[in-house]
Each structure stands twice: as C-alpha cells, then as structure tokens.
Coordinates of C-alpha atoms and ligand atoms in Angstrom, one line a residue:
X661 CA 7.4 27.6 -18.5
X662 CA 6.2 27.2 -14.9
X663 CA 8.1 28.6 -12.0
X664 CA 10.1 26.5 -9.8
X665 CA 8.1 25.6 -6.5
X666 CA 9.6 27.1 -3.2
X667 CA 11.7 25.1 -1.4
X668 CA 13.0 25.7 2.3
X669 CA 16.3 24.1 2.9
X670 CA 18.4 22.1 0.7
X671 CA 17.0 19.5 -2.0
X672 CA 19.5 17.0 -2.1
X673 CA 21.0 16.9 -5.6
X674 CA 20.9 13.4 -5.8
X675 CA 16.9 13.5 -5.5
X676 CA 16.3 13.1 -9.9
X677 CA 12.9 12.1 -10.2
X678 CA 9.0 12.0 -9.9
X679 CA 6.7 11.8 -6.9
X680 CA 3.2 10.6 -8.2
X681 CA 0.7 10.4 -5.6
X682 CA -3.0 9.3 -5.9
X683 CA -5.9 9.6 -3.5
X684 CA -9.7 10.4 -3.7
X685 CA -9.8 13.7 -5.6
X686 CA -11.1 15.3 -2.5
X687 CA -13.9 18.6 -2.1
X688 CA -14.3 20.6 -5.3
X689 CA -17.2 18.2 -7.3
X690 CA -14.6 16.6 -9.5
X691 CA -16.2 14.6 -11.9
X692 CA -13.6 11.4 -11.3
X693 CA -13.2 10.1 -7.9
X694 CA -9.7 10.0 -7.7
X695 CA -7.2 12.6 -8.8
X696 CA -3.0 11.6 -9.4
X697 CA -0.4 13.9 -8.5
X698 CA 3.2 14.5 -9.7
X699 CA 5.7 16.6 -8.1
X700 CA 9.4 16.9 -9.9
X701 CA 12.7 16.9 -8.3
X702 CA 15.5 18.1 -10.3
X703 CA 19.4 19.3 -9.5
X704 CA 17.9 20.0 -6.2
X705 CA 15.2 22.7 -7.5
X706 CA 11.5 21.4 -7.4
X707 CA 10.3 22.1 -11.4
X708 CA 6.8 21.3 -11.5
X709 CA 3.9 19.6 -9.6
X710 CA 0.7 18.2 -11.9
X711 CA -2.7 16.7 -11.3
X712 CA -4.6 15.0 -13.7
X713 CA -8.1 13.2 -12.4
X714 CA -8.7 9.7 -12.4
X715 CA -10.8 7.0 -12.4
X716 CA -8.3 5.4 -9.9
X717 CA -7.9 6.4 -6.4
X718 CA -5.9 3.6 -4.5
X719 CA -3.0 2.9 -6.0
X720 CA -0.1 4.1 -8.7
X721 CA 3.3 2.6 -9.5
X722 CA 5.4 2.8 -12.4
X723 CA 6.2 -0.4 -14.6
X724 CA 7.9 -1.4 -18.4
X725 CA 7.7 2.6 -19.2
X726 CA 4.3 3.4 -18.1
X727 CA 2.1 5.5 -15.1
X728 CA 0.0 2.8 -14.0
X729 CA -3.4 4.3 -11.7
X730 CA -5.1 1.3 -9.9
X731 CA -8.9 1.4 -8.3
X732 CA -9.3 -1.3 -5.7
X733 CA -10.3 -3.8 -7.9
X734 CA -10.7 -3.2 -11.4
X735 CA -8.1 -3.0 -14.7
X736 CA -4.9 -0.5 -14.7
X737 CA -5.6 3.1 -15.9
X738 CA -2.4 4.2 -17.7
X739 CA -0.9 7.4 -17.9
X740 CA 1.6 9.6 -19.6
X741 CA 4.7 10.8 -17.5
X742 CA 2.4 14.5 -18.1
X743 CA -0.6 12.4 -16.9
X744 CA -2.3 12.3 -19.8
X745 CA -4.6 9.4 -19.9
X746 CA -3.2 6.6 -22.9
X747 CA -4.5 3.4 -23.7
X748 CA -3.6 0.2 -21.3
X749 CA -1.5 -1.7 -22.9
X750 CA -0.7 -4.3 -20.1
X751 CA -2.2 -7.4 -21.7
X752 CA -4.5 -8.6 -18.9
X753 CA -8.3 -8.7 -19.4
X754 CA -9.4 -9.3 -15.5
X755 CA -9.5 -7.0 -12.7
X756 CA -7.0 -6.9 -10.3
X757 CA -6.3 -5.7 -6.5
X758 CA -4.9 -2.1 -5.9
X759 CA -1.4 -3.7 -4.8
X760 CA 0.7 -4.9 -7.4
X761 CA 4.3 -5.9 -5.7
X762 CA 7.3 -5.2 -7.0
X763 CA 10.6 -7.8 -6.6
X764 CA 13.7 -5.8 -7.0
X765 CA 16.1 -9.1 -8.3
X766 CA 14.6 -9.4 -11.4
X767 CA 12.2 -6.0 -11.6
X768 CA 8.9 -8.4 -12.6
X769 CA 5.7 -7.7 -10.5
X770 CA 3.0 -10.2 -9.2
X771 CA -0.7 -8.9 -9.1
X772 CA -3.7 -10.5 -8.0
X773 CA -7.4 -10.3 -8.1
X774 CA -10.2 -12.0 -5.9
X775 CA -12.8 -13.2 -7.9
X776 CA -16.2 -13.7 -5.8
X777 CA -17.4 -16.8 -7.6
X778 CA -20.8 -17.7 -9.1
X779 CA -23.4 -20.3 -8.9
X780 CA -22.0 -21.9 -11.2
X781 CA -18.0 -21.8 -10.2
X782 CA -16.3 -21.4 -6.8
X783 CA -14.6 -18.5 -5.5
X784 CA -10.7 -18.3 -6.6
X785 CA -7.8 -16.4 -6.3
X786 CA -5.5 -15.0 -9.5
X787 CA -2.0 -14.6 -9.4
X788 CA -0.3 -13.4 -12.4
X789 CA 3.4 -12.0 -12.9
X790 CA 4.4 -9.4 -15.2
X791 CA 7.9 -9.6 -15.9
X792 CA 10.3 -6.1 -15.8
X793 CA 9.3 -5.4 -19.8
X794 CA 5.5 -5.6 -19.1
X795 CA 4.8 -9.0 -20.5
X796 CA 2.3 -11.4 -18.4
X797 CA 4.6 -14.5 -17.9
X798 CA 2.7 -16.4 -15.9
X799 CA -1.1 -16.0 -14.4
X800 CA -2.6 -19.3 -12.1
X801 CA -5.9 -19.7 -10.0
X802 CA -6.1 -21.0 -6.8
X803 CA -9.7 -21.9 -5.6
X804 CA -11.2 -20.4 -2.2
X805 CA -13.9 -21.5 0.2
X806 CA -15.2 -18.3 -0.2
X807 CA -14.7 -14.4 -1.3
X808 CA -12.5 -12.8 1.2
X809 CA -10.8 -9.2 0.9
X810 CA -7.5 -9.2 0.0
X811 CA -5.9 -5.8 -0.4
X812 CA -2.3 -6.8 -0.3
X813 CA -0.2 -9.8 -0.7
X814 CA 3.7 -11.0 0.1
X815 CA 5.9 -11.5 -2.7
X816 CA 9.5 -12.7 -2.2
X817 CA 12.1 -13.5 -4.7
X818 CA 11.1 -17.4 -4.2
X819 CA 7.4 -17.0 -3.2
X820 CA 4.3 -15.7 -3.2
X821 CA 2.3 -15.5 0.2
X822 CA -1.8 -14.4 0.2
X823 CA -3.2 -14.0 3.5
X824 CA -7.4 -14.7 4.0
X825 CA -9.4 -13.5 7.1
X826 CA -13.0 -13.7 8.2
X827 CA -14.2 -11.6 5.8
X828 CA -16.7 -12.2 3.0
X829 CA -18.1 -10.8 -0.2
X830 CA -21.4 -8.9 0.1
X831 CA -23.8 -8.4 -2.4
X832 CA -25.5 -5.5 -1.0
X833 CA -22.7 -3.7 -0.4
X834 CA -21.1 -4.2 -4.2
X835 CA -24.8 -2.8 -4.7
X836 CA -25.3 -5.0 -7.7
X837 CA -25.8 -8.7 -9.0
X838 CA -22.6 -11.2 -9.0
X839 CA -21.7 -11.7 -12.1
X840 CA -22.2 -8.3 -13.5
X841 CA -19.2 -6.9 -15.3
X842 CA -17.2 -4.4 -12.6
X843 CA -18.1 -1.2 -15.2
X844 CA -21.7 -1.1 -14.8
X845 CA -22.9 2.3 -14.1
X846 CA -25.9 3.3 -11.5
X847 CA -24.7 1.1 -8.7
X848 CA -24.5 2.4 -5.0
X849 CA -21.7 0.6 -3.8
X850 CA -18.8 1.4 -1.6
X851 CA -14.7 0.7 -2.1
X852 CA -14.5 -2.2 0.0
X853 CA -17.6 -4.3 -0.6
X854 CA -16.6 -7.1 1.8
X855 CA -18.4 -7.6 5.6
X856 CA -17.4 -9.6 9.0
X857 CA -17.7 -13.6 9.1
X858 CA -17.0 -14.0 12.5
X859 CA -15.9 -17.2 13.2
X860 CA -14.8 -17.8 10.0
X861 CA -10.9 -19.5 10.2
X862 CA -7.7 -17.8 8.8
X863 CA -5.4 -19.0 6.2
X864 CA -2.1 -18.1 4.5
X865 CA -1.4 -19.7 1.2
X866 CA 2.2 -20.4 -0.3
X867 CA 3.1 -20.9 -3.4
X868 CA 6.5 -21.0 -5.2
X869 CA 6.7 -17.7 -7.7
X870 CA 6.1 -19.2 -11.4
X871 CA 5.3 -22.7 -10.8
X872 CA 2.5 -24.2 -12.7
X873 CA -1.1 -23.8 -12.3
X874 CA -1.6 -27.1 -10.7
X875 CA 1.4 -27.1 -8.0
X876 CA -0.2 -27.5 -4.7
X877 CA -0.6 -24.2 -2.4
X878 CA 1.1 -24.6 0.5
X879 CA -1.9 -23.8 3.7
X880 CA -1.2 -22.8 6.8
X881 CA -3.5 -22.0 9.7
X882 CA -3.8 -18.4 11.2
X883 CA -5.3 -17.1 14.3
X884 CA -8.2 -15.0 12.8
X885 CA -6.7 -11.3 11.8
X886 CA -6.9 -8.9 9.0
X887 CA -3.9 -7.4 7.2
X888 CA -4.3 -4.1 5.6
X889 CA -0.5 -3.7 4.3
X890 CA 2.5 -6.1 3.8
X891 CA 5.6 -4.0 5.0
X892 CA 7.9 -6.4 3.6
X893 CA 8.3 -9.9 2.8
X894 CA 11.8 -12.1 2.0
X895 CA 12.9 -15.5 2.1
X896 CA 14.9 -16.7 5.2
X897 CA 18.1 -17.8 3.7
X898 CA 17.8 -21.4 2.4
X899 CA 15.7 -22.3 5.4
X900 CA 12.8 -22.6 2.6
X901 CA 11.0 -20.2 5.4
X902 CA 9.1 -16.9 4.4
X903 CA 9.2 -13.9 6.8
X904 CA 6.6 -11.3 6.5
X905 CA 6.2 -8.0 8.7
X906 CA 2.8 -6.4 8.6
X907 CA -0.1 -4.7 9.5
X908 CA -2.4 -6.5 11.9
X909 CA -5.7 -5.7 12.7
X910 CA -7.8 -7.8 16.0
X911 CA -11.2 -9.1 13.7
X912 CA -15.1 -9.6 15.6
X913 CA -15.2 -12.4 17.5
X914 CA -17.9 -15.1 16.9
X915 CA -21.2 -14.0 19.3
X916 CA -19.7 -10.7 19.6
X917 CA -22.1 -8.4 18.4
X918 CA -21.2 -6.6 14.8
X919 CA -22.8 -4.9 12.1
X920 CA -22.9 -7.7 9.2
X921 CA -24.2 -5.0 6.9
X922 CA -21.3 -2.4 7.0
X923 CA -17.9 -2.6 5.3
X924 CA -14.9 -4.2 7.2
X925 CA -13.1 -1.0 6.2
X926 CA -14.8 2.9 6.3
X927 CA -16.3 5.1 3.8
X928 CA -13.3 7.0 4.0
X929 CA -10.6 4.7 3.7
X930 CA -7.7 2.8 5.4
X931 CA -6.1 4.3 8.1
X932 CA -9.4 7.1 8.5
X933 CA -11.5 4.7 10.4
X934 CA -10.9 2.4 13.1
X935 CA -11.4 -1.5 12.1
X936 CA -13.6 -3.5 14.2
X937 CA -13.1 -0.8 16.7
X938 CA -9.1 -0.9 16.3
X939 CA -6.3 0.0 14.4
X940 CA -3.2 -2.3 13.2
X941 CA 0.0 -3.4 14.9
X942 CA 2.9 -4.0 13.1
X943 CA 3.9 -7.8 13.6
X944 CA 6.5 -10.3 12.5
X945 CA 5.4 -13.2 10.3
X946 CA 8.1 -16.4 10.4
X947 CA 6.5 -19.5 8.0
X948 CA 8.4 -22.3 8.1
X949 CA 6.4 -25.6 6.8
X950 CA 2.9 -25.6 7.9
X951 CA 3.9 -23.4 11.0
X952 CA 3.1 -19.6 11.3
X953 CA 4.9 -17.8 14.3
X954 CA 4.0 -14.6 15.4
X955 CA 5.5 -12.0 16.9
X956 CA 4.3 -8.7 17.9
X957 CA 7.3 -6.2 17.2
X958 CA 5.7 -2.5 18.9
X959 CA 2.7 -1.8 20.5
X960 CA 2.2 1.6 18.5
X961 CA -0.6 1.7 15.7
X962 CA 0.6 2.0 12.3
X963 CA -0.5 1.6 8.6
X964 CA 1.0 2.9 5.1
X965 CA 4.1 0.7 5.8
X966 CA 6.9 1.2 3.1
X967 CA 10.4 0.2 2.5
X968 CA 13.3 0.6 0.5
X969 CA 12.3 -0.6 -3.4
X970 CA 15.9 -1.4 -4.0
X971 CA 15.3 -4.3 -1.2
X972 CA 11.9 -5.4 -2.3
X973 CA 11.9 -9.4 -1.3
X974 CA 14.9 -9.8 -0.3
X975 CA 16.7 -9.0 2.8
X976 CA 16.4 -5.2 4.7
X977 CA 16.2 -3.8 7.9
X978 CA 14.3 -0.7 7.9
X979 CA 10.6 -0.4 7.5
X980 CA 9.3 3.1 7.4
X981 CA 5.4 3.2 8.7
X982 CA 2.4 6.3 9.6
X983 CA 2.0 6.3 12.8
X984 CA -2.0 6.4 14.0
X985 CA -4.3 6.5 17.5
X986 CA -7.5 6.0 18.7
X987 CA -8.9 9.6 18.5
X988 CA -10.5 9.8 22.3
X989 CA -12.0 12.9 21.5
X990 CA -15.1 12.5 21.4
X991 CA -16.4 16.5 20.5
X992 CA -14.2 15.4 17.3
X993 CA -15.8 13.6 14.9
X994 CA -12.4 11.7 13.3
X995 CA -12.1 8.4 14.9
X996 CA -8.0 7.6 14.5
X997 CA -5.3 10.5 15.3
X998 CA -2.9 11.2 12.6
X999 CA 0.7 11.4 15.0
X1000 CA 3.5 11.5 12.5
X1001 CA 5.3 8.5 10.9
X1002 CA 7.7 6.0 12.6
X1003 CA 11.1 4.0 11.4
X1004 CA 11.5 0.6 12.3
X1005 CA 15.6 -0.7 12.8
X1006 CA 13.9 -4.3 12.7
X1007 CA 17.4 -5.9 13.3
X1008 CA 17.3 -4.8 16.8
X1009 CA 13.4 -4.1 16.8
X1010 CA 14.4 -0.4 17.4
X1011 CA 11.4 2.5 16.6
X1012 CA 12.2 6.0 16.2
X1013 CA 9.6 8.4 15.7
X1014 CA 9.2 12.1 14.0
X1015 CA 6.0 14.0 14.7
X1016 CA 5.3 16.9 11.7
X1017 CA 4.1 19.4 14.2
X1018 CA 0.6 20.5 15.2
X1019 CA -2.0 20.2 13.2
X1020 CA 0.0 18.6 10.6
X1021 CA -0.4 15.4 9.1
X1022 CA 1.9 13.3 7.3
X1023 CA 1.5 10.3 4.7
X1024 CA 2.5 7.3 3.1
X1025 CA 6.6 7.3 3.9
X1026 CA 8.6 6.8 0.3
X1027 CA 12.2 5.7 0.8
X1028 CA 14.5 6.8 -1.8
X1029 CA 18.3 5.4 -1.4
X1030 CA 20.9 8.3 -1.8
X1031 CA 23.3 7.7 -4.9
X1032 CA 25.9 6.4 -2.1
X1033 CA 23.4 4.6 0.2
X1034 CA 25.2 1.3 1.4
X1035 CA 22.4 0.6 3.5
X1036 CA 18.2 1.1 3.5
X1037 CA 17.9 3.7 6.2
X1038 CA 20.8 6.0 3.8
X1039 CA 18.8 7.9 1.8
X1040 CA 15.3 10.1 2.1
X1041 CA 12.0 10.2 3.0
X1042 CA 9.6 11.7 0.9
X1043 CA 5.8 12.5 2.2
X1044 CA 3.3 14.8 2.0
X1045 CA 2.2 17.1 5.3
X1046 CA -1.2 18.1 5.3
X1047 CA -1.6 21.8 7.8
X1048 CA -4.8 21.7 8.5
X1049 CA -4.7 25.6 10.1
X1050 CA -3.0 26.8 6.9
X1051 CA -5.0 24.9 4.8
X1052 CA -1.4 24.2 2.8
X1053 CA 0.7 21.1 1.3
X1054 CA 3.9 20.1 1.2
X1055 CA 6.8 17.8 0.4
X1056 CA 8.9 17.1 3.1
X1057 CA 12.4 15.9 2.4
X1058 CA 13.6 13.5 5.7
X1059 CA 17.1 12.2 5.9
X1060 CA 16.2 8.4 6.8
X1061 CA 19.4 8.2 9.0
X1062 CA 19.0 11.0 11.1
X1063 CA 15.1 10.0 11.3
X1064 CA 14.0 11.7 14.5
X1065 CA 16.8 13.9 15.4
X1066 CA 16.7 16.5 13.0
X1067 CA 14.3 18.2 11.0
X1068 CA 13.5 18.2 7.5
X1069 CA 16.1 18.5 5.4
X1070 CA 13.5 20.4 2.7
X1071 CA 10.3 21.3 2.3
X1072 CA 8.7 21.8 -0.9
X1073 CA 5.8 24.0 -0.8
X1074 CA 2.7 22.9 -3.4
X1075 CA 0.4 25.7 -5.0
X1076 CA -2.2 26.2 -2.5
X1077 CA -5.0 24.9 -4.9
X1078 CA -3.2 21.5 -4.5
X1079 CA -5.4 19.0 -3.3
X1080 CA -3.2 15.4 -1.9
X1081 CA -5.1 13.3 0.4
X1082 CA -3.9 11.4 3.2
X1083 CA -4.9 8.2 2.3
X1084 CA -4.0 5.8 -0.6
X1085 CA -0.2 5.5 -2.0
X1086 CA 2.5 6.7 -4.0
X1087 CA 5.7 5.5 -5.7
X1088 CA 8.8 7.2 -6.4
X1089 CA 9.8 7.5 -10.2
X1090 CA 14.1 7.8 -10.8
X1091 CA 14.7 10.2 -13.6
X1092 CA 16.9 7.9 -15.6
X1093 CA 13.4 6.0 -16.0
X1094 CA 10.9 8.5 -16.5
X1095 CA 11.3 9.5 -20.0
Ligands
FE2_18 FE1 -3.3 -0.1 0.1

C-alpha cells in the first residue's frame, strides 16, 4: 500500500474524488508523447497519485464509466480508473477534436471533428452527441468552404455553436498526403497542422442540439478572430439568443506580413507561445438572429478558462481562467509570462486575481462545488503549481469564495519524480462515479 501524499493545511472532507491531468509527457525520452496523471482525494487525506503514458496529450474527461485520453484530433484512448489502457468502446469510427463538451441537464456530450476534405468531396464539419450512458444519439455534417482549426466549440442545453477563423489546413505541416488515414507512421508533422489565411472572413454556425442532418445552420458574420477556449456558453432565457464568453485571439491582417508556413499555434502548445504575436482576451459573445455582439469584458490575457461542471450550458456567473503576459524579457527565451490564475464575477464583470508566488506556475483552474455550494464560486479550486527553483509539484486546494484573499487552503505535495505540464487539461472525477 502506498503512503498517503503530504498535505499542508486542511483537505476539505467534502473533496471525494480523482484529479486526472494530461499533458505532453515532458523530458525523460518517454516512448508516448503524452503522459495522464491521477491524484486521489479521500476523507481529506491525499491516497495516491498515478501516471500512466499515453498516446494522448490534449485532453481527458470522464464519460458513461470510462477515462477517456484525447489527442488533438484523432479517436479516444480509454483508460482504467488505475490507467490502465482498455479497449474504446465509444462507438464512433472518425476522429474527433480534443474538446468534447459536457451539458450538465441531461449529462450527454457533443464532439466534433474537422474533416479537411478531398478532391473529390468538400471540407465539412461533424457533430455528434453522445448521450450520459455513452451511446452516439445523433452525428450530422455541415459542409465548410474550407479546413479551418477548430479546437473548441459552444454547447448549450438548446444549441450548438462552432466558431471558424482565417485559418486553413496545410499539407506540409500535417507532413503527409490528404487522404491518408490519421495513424500513419513516419510523418514529420506538428499538433496543430493549420496556417494563416489572412483575409479570409469569420463565421459562427448555429445549429439546434439534435436536429436532423439537413436543418439549416444558422451563419453569422464575425470580425476575423481566433478562439482557443469557450469558457462557457448558455442560452439567454427564451430570447432564442446564445451567449458565449471566450478566449479571443487578434488574427494577421491581409498584406501584413506572416509566415504562411508555420502553425497558427506553437510547437509547444496553447498558452506557451504567443499567437500572431498576441495572446487572448476574454470576451462576451451575445447571438441573437444573424447578429453577433461583442464585448470585451477585461483587458488581462487569459487562456485555460473553466467553470463549474454542475452549470455546464446553462446559466453561471463565475468563470475561473490562467492568467498570461507578454514575456518582455528578452535574455529569456519563453515568449508569454505565466502570472497566476484569475476569477471572473461576470454578473458584475468583477476579476479577482491570485498570484502562486515566485517562480511558481499554476494551471488549468478545476472548480469543484462544495457538498453545500448554493452558488458556483462555493466550492474549490483545484490546480497544479509548477516551482521552477525547487524543481517540485503540487496540488493546490483554493477556496473559490475567498479567491484572492487568502491562501491555499491545502497543498498536496506530488513525489518529486512527478512530471505535470502546464499546458493541456484536466477534469475532476466525484468518487460516487469513479468506480
Ligand atoms: Fe484545449
């Protein structure tokens, strides 16, 4: 039996459950390029922490009973709750995106997948539901003008909302011929294999969650951006309008002079590198009919937004968010400044901030409601600081309500041969579920 992890402070009791974490498996030579973590909180001790590698790196969530490890594009790995690697049993066939949203009113969750097209047959989108016992209810294509990189989408309890920027599929980058299946072997090609079209127009599709295939997509006309991350989406009462809050990134301007050949994103990953020479704002997203309004809700850059899952297209008011700058530092070689992460009161557009300390990095923000929580900011943060002088990890427990004022109300200290990156995502696991 392992020891118990140190802990400094007080893990709340009400904390039953798993933190998986995945991320690029990091120095060491690791055969896989991703590596999943799980770190378990029980009657306020911390019992074990795992690692298993992966062939995944981006994303992991937990659906219908199962680990589920996503690559940017590409099929689900699945995993035992012991991350052991098990057979996928989801019933799809196609790749999918690295962002598979959740709605918390009936617990089903809509992926999607960009498929670059042929000579033969268009571009298209797919959109495909699973509903809360794993079963593919419903999967429809919606045609594109061309390939565009879609990381993330908006999923409400009524809608769905995918969001296309002046970005385009690039054969050289992908390293191999359109067409060829996504496993081939021997390729040189890098995460995001998508480049600038400057000048290109941006769109935001609507559709109505489980319609047919044939119902018309709703399109609506977008000042040229990128988004990275949806913080949160949810319907606007019975206006029929969607609200979105997200992260917005400025895009290359046509005749401004950018490199065609390089990724839109880094080799090292979302929220490493700075985008078209920038980093992302968080902004407001209000579609009613064919209008989009935007609004521009802090001027601090932020990506890795989360929110409460309990609120997950419906209505909330807290959005939790990393917190990022230009690194002006030029005898440095890191282009973006890791601060510290940031809470968003978006009913009165309120921002609090906590900073981890020096040389201390935190990640991805994972809400977890407290067993009394009557609201989204009651309950914890969970994320993992990085000390890059002590060369250590830990978990740091934050009490969501008190973000800012006090300081962690644990800390859970990983084995110093624990390897968690700062990029890519997590997801919180409730004991009652993980079995
Ligand atoms: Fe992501």
């Amino acid at each position: 039996m392992n020891p118990l992890l140190p802990v400094d402070g007080v893990l709340p009791p009400d904390l039953q459950g798993t933190l998986l974490r995945i991320g690029p498996s990091g120095a060491g030579g690791a055969d896989q390029p991703g590596a999943l973590h799980a770190v378990e909180l029980r009657d306020g001790t911390a019992v074990s922490y795992l690692t298993s590698p992966s062939s995944a790196d981006a994303n992991v969530f937990w659906h219908a009973g199962k680990v589920l490890a996503l690559a940017e594009t590409g099929l689900p790995q699945q995993f035992s709750r012991l991350l052991e690697p098990e057979e996928f049993g989801g019933g799809l066939r196609v790749p999918v995106a690295s962002h598979v949203r959740r709605v918390a009113a009936d617990g089903s969750r809509v992926l999607f997948g960009v498929e670059r097209g042929t000579e033969q047959a268009p571009p298209y989108l797919r959109i495909g539901e699973w509903d809360a016992a794993g079963a593919l209810t419903h999967s429809r294509q919606v045609d594109l003008e061309r390939a565009t990189w879609q990381h993330d989408l908006a999923v409400t309890e009524r809608h769905v909302v995918f969001i296309e920027s002046p970005t385009t599929f690039s054969e050289a980058l992908y390293g191999g011929e359109v067409g060829e299946p996504e496993e081939d072997e021997g390729r040189d090609s890098v995460p995001v294999p998508f480049r600038w079209e400057p000048g290109a127009p941006g769109w935001v599709g609507v559709l109505a969650r489980g319609g047919a295939g044939d119902q018309a997509v709703r399109w609506v006309r977008l000042d040229p951006c990128l988004v990275t991350h949806v913080l949160h989406a949810h319907d606007d009462g019975d206006s029929g309008a969607v609200v979105l809050d997200v992260c917005r990134y400025e895009v290359p301007e046509a005749g401004q002079p950018v490199d065609l050949s390089a990724s839109v994103i880094g080799p090292e990953g979302i929220g490493m590198n700075l985008v078209a020479g920038g980093l992302a704002v968080l902004e407001r997203w209000r579609i009613e009919g064919e209008r989009l309004e935007r609004t521009q809700l802090d001027d601090r850059c932020v990506e890795y937004p989360t929110s409460d899952p309990t609120c997950a297209g419906g209505p909330y008011r807290y959005g939790y968010t990393v917190e990022l700058a230009r690194n002006d530092d030029r005898s440095v070689d890191d282009e973006v400044d890791h601060i510290g992460l940031l809470r968003f009161d978006l009913a009165r557009v309120d921002v609090t901030a906590w900073n981890p300390g020096p040389h201390r990095t935190a990640s991805e923000p994972l809400f977890v409601r407290a067993v009394d929580g009557r609201s989204d900011d009651e309950g914890w943060l969970l994320t993992v600081v990085h000390d890059a002088a002590q060369g250590s990890n830990d978990l740091y427990v934050l009490d969501a309500s008190s973000f800012g004022r006090r300081g962690p109300q644990a800390v859970v200290h990983l084995p110093a041969w624990s390897s968690l990156p700062f990029r890519s995502h997590g997801t919180w696991v409730d004991a009652a579920l993980y079995r």
